[in-house]
Amino acid sequence: RLCNLVVKRLSNAKGPRVKDDNSQATAQTADAVETLPRRRRMRWWGWLLTILGTLLCMAVSAWFGWGAVGQRRLDELAAEIRSRGEPLDWKDLAGPPVPDDQNAVSLYVRAGEELSGPKGRYSAADVERLMELLENVVGDPTFRREHRAEVAQLLEIARDSLALLPQAAARPSADFGTDFRDSAANWKLPRLSGILRLANVSALWAVEAHEAGREAEALTTVGHVLRLARCMGRGPGVICNLVSMHIGRQAMEALEQMVSRPPAAPLEPASARQARAVIADLLDEAPARQAWRQALMIERSSQYDIFERMRRGETVLWGQEPFRQYGIPTWVTGPLLAWGELHCVKATTSLLEGAKETTYPAALRKMDDGPDSYQALRRLAQEGEGSLAYRVAFILFPAIDVDVHYEHLARRRLAATGLAMRLYELEKGKPVAALADLVAGGYLKAVPADPFSNKGEPICLKADPKQPLLYSVGKNGLDEDGAFTLDADGRVSRDSPDVVFFLHGDRPAGKVIWREPKRPATSATKPRP
């Protein structure tokens, strides 16, 4: 009995423990089953993060590796440019200081500023109103005759400024005050509006002197305008060069008016010598060509300097810090800026190589040769077909119409030939039958070549009794017998098929944009109260 009782007690004691062990095992099994998907999920997240991290590291490596390739190519291009002796760094453009008494720019700026302020009995408003005449008065003889009083007042105001032209022409240097130690983004130009007015009023003075019979004075004034254009062409950048071309065009429009109505009597020896000096000045194109190349070099150096400073986070462009205004640090955008800088410098270098050619077709061939040429890079940058680096390059891309330089050369040659024709007519007493007569008579060394001609043909004469013309074939390269078109304002369009020089002064003047001032009502016309 005792043994049975012990066995029974022992059996009852083991039962619950076995039951508890089974419950614990069951619970552990359930926990294990529940934990398995969580572990699997954690394992997949780990793999996913590892893959994303690897891809990110690869992208960062590719990004900065791409930037290193661009930087290496940029360094090679910079070394090539410097090996040719051409400036690239902005500071390399700094020249020796120019004494003020030898600086022509300061006198030209002063002469231009004196045209804008009050003068004697004329208030600033009167001067401004009269200056608005300059847009029409030189190239429109009818308008000039209708406003004789205003023209006389305008020349009276400009007398002191015009007196400074001979002094400025005698100064050999041109210093525009550009600080090449500072950033190229801070590069400032003098006020050009006054200088443009000075050129316009000088051309008007020449035309008026010619019509008054003061031929030597008229030709001397045209020479001063050409020297002003030459001085502005030595200024920094393409803007100054374009201003120089515009000033030269004013001189050529004045010559158009002067050769259309030659004086009745033969020229005096002094006037003839001055006419030959103007012809020689127009045909001396070395300063104009050098100024065009120098302007492109300055543009390239400014691009290089601004991009380098942008990459270092130093340059504020147009009042903003590129990329940093969006919270993007410069070390992130460095590779993109390196490639943008490379494309921009390549394009300007190609443009500069084309500027070394003497004809427009040869320049186009040089600038459209290969994927790194100016024309190819310009299409990619402007049409948005290239990568993001081309869009960045477009920030400072030199979007320049190259034909303006060769059009300027063509106009110089046409004007020189037109003046030689009138000089021949005055001295020989008969008109020019063919341009070869000018060479035979010693008025020209050779008939000037057409810079738009593909084979170097000379400029052309259209001997039309109604409207005789000298002309260049223009940028399309086709001889269309002096054809020209008019723009919306009635002026000769710059997109005309040919570049023309009118020998009878009948260039279409276009619409007059100057409005007559309102005159005060007299006592006879005042309305009754």
C-alpha atoms as one frame of an Amber mdcrd trajectory, in Angstrom:
protein
   0.000   0.000   0.000   2.731   2.360   0.877   4.522   1.585  -2.378   1.371
   2.137  -4.377   0.800   5.477  -2.655   4.377   6.626  -3.425   4.037   5.593
  -7.083   0.737   7.431  -7.333   2.144  10.587  -5.820   5.133  10.440  -8.102
   2.850   9.962 -11.108   0.743  12.934 -10.130   3.875  15.143  -9.671   5.355
  14.307 -13.123   2.127  14.864 -15.008   1.912  18.629 -14.762   5.626  19.007
 -15.416   5.355  17.018 -18.627   2.379  19.096 -19.554   4.298  22.336 -18.855
   7.262  21.157 -20.898   4.972  20.407 -23.797   3.381  23.864 -23.587   6.762
  25.557 -23.473   7.952  23.598 -26.486   4.783  24.458 -28.299   5.238  28.165
 -27.470   8.855  28.123 -28.602   7.841  26.451 -31.834   5.184  29.116 -32.420
   7.684  31.911 -31.714  10.149  30.350 -34.119   7.478  30.047 -36.787   6.449
  33.683 -36.221  10.072  34.975 -36.249  11.022  33.241 -39.519   9.267  35.702
 -41.929  10.650  38.634 -39.947  14.179  37.292 -40.361  13.550  36.688 -44.002
  12.234  40.239 -44.399  15.261  41.643 -42.592  17.509  39.598 -44.823  15.827
  41.002 -48.002  16.070  44.576 -46.687  19.714  44.059 -46.014  20.301  42.793
 -49.536  18.318  45.689 -50.975  20.262  48.284 -48.984  23.508  46.633 -49.975
  22.558  46.749 -53.661  21.424  50.359 -53.428  24.584  51.343 -51.592  26.703
  49.587 -54.206  24.847  51.327 -57.042  25.226  54.670 -55.273  28.959  54.136
 -54.845  29.232  53.167 -58.493  27.263  56.280 -59.565  29.408  58.557 -57.404
  32.564  56.944 -58.755  31.304  57.288 -62.331  30.275  60.917 -61.722  33.637
  61.982 -60.362  35.477  59.770 -62.831  33.585  61.512 -65.643  34.592  64.823
 -64.093  38.235  63.705 -63.929  38.153  62.861 -67.651  36.689  66.292 -68.429
  39.289  68.002 -66.252  42.092  66.097 -67.958  40.833  67.116 -71.412  40.397
  70.708 -70.241  43.984  70.758 -68.938  45.235  69.388 -72.252  43.310  72.064
 -74.186  44.610  74.805 -71.885  48.191  73.578 -72.331  47.726  73.539 -76.108
  46.399  77.109 -76.109  49.255  78.360 -73.947  51.818  76.540 -76.104  50.665
  78.668 -79.062  51.448  81.810 -77.075  47.780  82.780 -76.734  46.456  84.140
 -73.422  43.983  82.056 -71.458  44.051  83.250 -67.864  42.196  86.496 -67.283
  45.185  88.069 -65.557  47.372  87.363 -68.609  45.462  90.035 -70.539  46.668
  92.849 -68.312  48.988  95.229 -70.124  51.348  97.924 -68.929  49.721 101.034
 -67.442  48.879 103.767 -69.952  49.556 107.416 -69.048  46.403 109.484 -69.148
  47.853 111.894 -71.691  48.316 108.981 -74.130  44.933 107.322 -73.582  42.508
 108.069 -76.416  39.570 106.378 -74.666  39.339 108.994 -71.918  39.007 111.793
 -74.488  36.396 109.927 -76.520  34.354 109.202 -73.392  34.607 112.839 -72.354
  33.527 114.022 -75.808  30.549 111.637 -75.730  29.459 112.752 -72.257  29.522
 116.400 -73.305  26.867 115.610 -75.905  24.344 114.542 -73.277  24.294 117.436
 -70.824  22.940 120.981 -71.129  24.877 123.229 -73.454  24.606 127.025 -73.363
  21.062 128.044 -74.156  20.001 124.416 -74.621  18.638 122.479 -71.679  19.268
 118.757 -71.190  15.773 118.047 -72.570  16.512 120.132 -75.676  19.771 118.279
 -76.226  18.091 114.896 -75.819  15.366 115.820 -78.313  17.919 116.985 -80.875
  20.066 113.882 -80.408  17.115 111.747 -81.432  17.491 113.234 -84.908  20.719
 111.312 -85.401  18.858 108.080 -86.126  17.607 109.498 -89.439  19.464 112.635
 -90.366  22.695 111.186 -91.851  21.249 108.700 -94.324  18.095 110.620 -95.294
  18.852 113.760 -97.340  15.172 114.693 -97.556  14.716 114.579 -93.800  17.931
 116.548 -93.354  16.739 119.323 -95.676  13.365 119.494 -93.948  15.020 120.040
 -90.559  17.776 122.478 -91.373  17.201 124.469 -88.183  17.440 121.402 -85.930
  20.544 120.181 -87.767  22.218 123.564 -87.242  21.369 123.467 -83.542  22.673
 119.915 -83.280  26.003 120.842 -84.853  26.257 123.887 -82.585  25.871 121.638
 -79.530  28.441 119.159 -80.846  31.131 121.700 -81.750  33.135 121.326 -78.516
  32.953 117.526 -78.631  34.103 117.404 -82.245  37.055 119.621 -81.341  38.366
 116.771 -79.161  38.547 114.282 -82.055  41.915 115.447 -83.462  43.433 115.332
 -79.975  42.118 111.814 -79.365  43.308 110.628 -82.792  46.834 111.759 -81.894
  46.954 109.570 -78.780  48.520 106.177 -79.525  47.044 104.009 -76.745  43.621
 102.797 -75.647  42.992 101.815 -72.030  39.414 100.974 -71.033  40.220 100.671
 -67.333  39.529  96.939 -67.094  40.850  95.379 -63.887  42.214  92.007 -64.964
  43.110  91.121 -61.372  39.430  90.956 -60.453  36.893  88.386 -61.629  35.860
  88.566 -65.262  32.243  88.566 -64.047  32.875  92.066 -62.617  34.200  93.362
 -65.936  32.641  96.741 -66.744  32.686  98.830 -69.892  32.542 102.601 -70.242
  29.273 104.172 -71.260  29.008 103.427 -74.953  25.876 105.439 -75.728  27.784
 108.720 -75.676  30.481 107.299 -77.965  27.841 106.099 -80.442  26.293 109.557
 -80.474  29.718 111.050 -81.024  30.177 108.847 -84.101  26.740 109.758 -85.472
  27.172 113.490 -85.024  30.675 113.314 -86.537  29.264 111.598 -89.629  26.603
 114.334 -89.828  29.298 117.013 -89.575  31.206 115.388 -92.452  28.120 115.290
 -94.686  27.270 118.924 -93.894  30.853 120.036 -94.549  30.789 118.212 -97.892
  27.551 119.866 -98.951  28.973 123.256 -97.927  32.007 122.700-100.176  34.521
 122.118 -97.352  35.758 118.866 -98.852  39.040 118.570 -96.941  37.240 119.102
 -93.631  34.620 116.524 -94.555  37.200 113.879 -95.445  39.256 114.671 -92.333
  36.178 114.159 -90.169  35.503 110.792 -91.829  39.083 109.859 -90.975  38.441
 110.793 -87.333  35.364 108.539 -87.275  37.446 105.654 -88.635  40.058 106.247
 -85.916  37.317 106.248 -83.300  36.134 102.898 -84.672  39.688 101.561 -84.551
  40.093 102.678 -80.939  36.836 101.019 -79.868  37.892  97.826 -81.628  40.804
  97.575 -79.193  38.378  97.456 -76.262  37.793  94.304 -74.219  35.377  91.771
 -75.643  33.073  91.288 -78.583  30.714  94.082 -77.471  33.367  96.740 -78.069
  34.170  95.150 -81.406  30.527  95.273 -82.478  30.394  98.924 -81.432  33.509
  99.500 -83.526  31.798  97.975 -86.566  28.730 100.145 -86.022  30.871 103.281
 -85.846  32.683 102.261 -89.025  29.324 101.818 -90.707  28.440 105.413 -89.818
  31.580 106.580 -91.623  30.671 104.505 -94.689  27.106 105.854 -94.786  28.558
 109.357 -94.697  30.834 108.424 -97.605  27.785 107.130 -99.515  26.247 110.592
 -99.243  29.520 112.304-100.128  30.335 110.287-103.258  26.771 110.609-104.547
  27.103 114.375-105.045  30.729 115.171-105.851  31.735 118.824-105.916  31.386
 120.582-109.244  35.001 121.806-109.270  38.042 119.517-109.173  39.364 118.731
-105.739  42.113 120.847-104.301  45.430 119.025-103.795  44.889 118.889-100.033
  41.441 117.367-100.509  42.756 114.825-103.005  45.518 113.800-100.603  42.956
 113.454 -97.825  40.728 111.323-100.043  43.637 109.002-100.808  44.422 108.823
 -97.076  40.826 107.765 -96.327  40.998 105.117 -99.077  44.235 103.763 -97.624
  42.722 103.783 -94.116  39.689 101.811 -95.282  41.809  99.223 -97.068  44.174
  98.799 -94.115  42.324  95.891 -92.518  45.101  94.605 -90.280  43.843  96.540
 -87.196  40.264  95.344 -87.754  41.346  91.713 -88.123  43.611  91.899 -85.093
  40.846  93.549 -83.053  38.403  90.748 -83.976  40.851  88.046 -82.917  41.732
  89.935 -79.743  38.044  90.280 -78.863  37.550  86.514 -79.192  40.617  85.816
 -77.053  39.221  88.086 -74.351  35.859  86.310 -74.553  37.588  82.943 -74.151
  39.626  84.153 -71.180  36.516  85.565 -69.500  34.703  82.232 -69.962  37.660
  80.331 -68.535  37.939  82.652 -65.535  34.211  82.666 -64.727  33.881  78.883
 -64.975  36.952  78.358 -62.792  35.571  80.708 -60.156  32.129  79.090 -60.342
  33.717  75.739 -59.632  35.417  77.219 -56.566  32.203  78.920 -55.453  33.698
  82.407 -55.780  31.692  83.961 -58.616  28.326  85.629 -58.335  26.818  85.659
 -61.820  23.921  87.967 -62.668  23.305  88.591 -58.977  23.069  84.873 -58.147
  25.387  82.091 -57.107  24.856  79.328 -59.695  23.687  76.016 -58.193  24.345
  77.199 -54.640  21.054  79.085 -54.680  19.405  75.639 -54.823  21.501  74.327
 -51.945  23.798  72.262 -54.179  27.439  72.407 -53.025  30.078  73.195 -55.613
  31.968  69.937 -55.106  28.887  68.088 -56.389  28.546  70.221 -59.531  32.300
  70.276 -60.207  32.298  67.537 -62.900  29.360  69.124 -64.730  31.000  72.549
 -64.680  34.290  71.063 -65.881  32.626  69.621 -68.975  30.619  72.810 -69.558
  33.830  74.816 -69.363  35.532  72.411 -71.762  32.769  72.731 -74.379  32.654
  76.517 -74.040  36.424  76.991 -74.404  36.475  74.537 -77.322  33.752  76.466
 -79.129  35.501  79.813 -78.720  38.823  78.310 -79.772  37.191  76.980 -82.941
  35.655  80.417 -83.521  39.072  81.994 -83.070  40.632  79.602 -85.554  37.969
  80.560 -88.093  38.675  84.254 -87.489  42.205  83.740 -88.755  40.855  83.033
 -92.250  40.609  85.858 -94.778  37.304  84.801 -96.362  33.940  83.847 -94.921
  33.676  80.444 -96.711  37.113  79.430 -95.410  36.123  80.499 -91.885  32.931
  78.423 -92.085  34.885  75.372 -93.180  37.281  75.821 -90.267  34.436  76.273
 -87.753  32.380  73.339 -89.042  35.135  70.749 -89.075  34.440  67.937 -86.638
  32.297  67.392 -83.526  34.312  69.871 -81.464  33.912  72.721 -83.966  32.083
  75.938 -83.176  29.116  75.252 -85.446  28.581  71.723 -84.122  28.844  72.776
 -80.480  26.571  75.760 -81.067  23.870  73.538 -82.548  24.072  71.147 -79.607
  24.019  73.951 -77.049  21.220  75.974 -78.621  18.948  73.217 -79.879  19.154
  71.243 -76.632  20.155  68.031 -78.381  23.297  67.497 -76.332  23.820  66.377
 -72.761  23.379  68.504 -69.660  26.993  69.633 -70.005  26.100  71.425 -73.257
  23.269  73.229 -71.457  25.752  74.380 -68.826  28.154  75.504 -71.571  25.361
  77.658 -73.003  25.564  79.867 -69.880  28.589  81.607 -71.403  28.455  80.240
 -74.947  29.664  82.739 -77.603  26.520  82.924 -79.743  28.096  85.181 -82.378
  27.126  85.637 -86.021  30.527  85.311 -87.629  29.425  86.927 -90.882  29.252
  90.398 -89.227  33.055  90.613 -89.265  33.306  89.770 -92.962  30.381  92.042
 -93.773  32.296  94.854 -92.069  35.349  94.090 -94.216  33.173  94.055 -97.331
  31.681  97.457 -96.493  35.141  98.940 -95.975  36.259  97.702 -99.396  33.081
  98.923-101.085  33.390 102.377 -99.513  37.060 102.662-100.490  36.239 101.684
-104.069  33.322 104.117-104.215  35.498 106.995-103.009  38.194 106.025-105.534
  35.581 106.094-108.306  34.535 109.633-107.408  38.137 110.776-107.153  38.808
 109.282-110.589  35.760 111.040-112.015  36.796 114.421-110.600  40.370 114.176
-111.762  39.810 112.479-115.132  36.581 114.248-116.015  34.791 111.039-116.970
  33.048 108.233-115.087  34.621 104.868-114.403  33.736 102.352-117.090  35.145
  99.341-115.225  36.801  98.832-111.871  40.025  97.901-113.632  40.299 101.583
-114.649  40.966 102.443-110.995  43.969 100.130-110.963  45.288 101.433-114.270
  44.910 105.030-113.041  46.757 104.372-109.785  43.751 104.929-107.517  43.798
 101.337-106.244  46.607  98.813-106.123  44.101  96.115-107.042  40.361  95.728
-107.147  39.492  94.618-103.593  38.582  90.969-103.223  35.145  89.988-102.033
  35.477  88.433 -98.533  32.302  86.382 -99.165  33.581  84.913-102.409  34.630
  81.287-102.336  37.314  81.691-104.995  38.588  85.176-104.185  36.713  87.053
-106.906  36.734  90.878-106.673  33.787  93.006-105.617  31.327  93.845-108.371
  30.034  96.989-110.082  26.440  97.165-111.263  26.485  99.959-113.854  22.742
 100.595-113.824  21.964 104.172-114.986  19.014 104.381-112.582  20.673 102.876
-109.500  24.375 102.087-109.851  25.792  99.901-107.112  28.952  98.391-105.796
  28.197  95.083-104.140  29.536  91.972-102.478  27.858  88.601-103.038  26.970
  88.282 -99.333  27.031  85.298 -97.034  25.112  83.008 -99.398  28.031  83.289
-101.852  25.735  83.796-104.866  26.127  86.702-107.282  22.585  88.097-107.509
  23.520  91.312-109.323  23.327  93.599-106.304  19.936  92.377-105.065  18.757
  93.698-101.697  15.604  93.517 -99.600  13.971  95.910 -97.131  13.029  95.213
 -93.530   9.778  96.183 -91.806  11.021  99.766 -91.276  11.844 100.239 -94.964
  15.622 100.083 -94.522  17.998  97.777 -96.361  17.803  94.489 -94.499  20.902
  92.903 -93.079  19.623  89.610 -94.525  19.718  90.990 -98.064  21.192  88.621
-100.665  24.072  91.018-101.437  25.940  93.696 -99.475  25.431  96.948-101.398
  26.996 100.424-101.594  24.811 103.012-103.344  26.751 105.279-105.699  23.940
 107.835-106.152  23.100 108.192-102.478  19.653 106.657-102.962  19.819 104.131
-100.135  16.266 103.618 -98.795  16.096 105.658 -95.601  13.166 103.830 -94.005
  10.611 105.164 -91.592  11.342 108.301 -89.606  11.151 107.478 -85.910  11.654
 111.058 -84.704   8.480 112.897 -83.750   8.059 116.603 -84.129   7.911 118.360
 -80.751   4.597 119.835 -79.773   4.689 123.564 -80.334   2.995 125.832 -77.787
  -0.299 127.282 -78.935  -0.197 130.973 -79.957  -2.683 133.578 -78.771  -4.547
 133.316 -82.087  -4.990 129.558 -81.755  -5.649 129.318 -78.048  -9.204 128.205
 -77.326 -11.409 130.655 -75.535 -12.082 129.886 -71.877
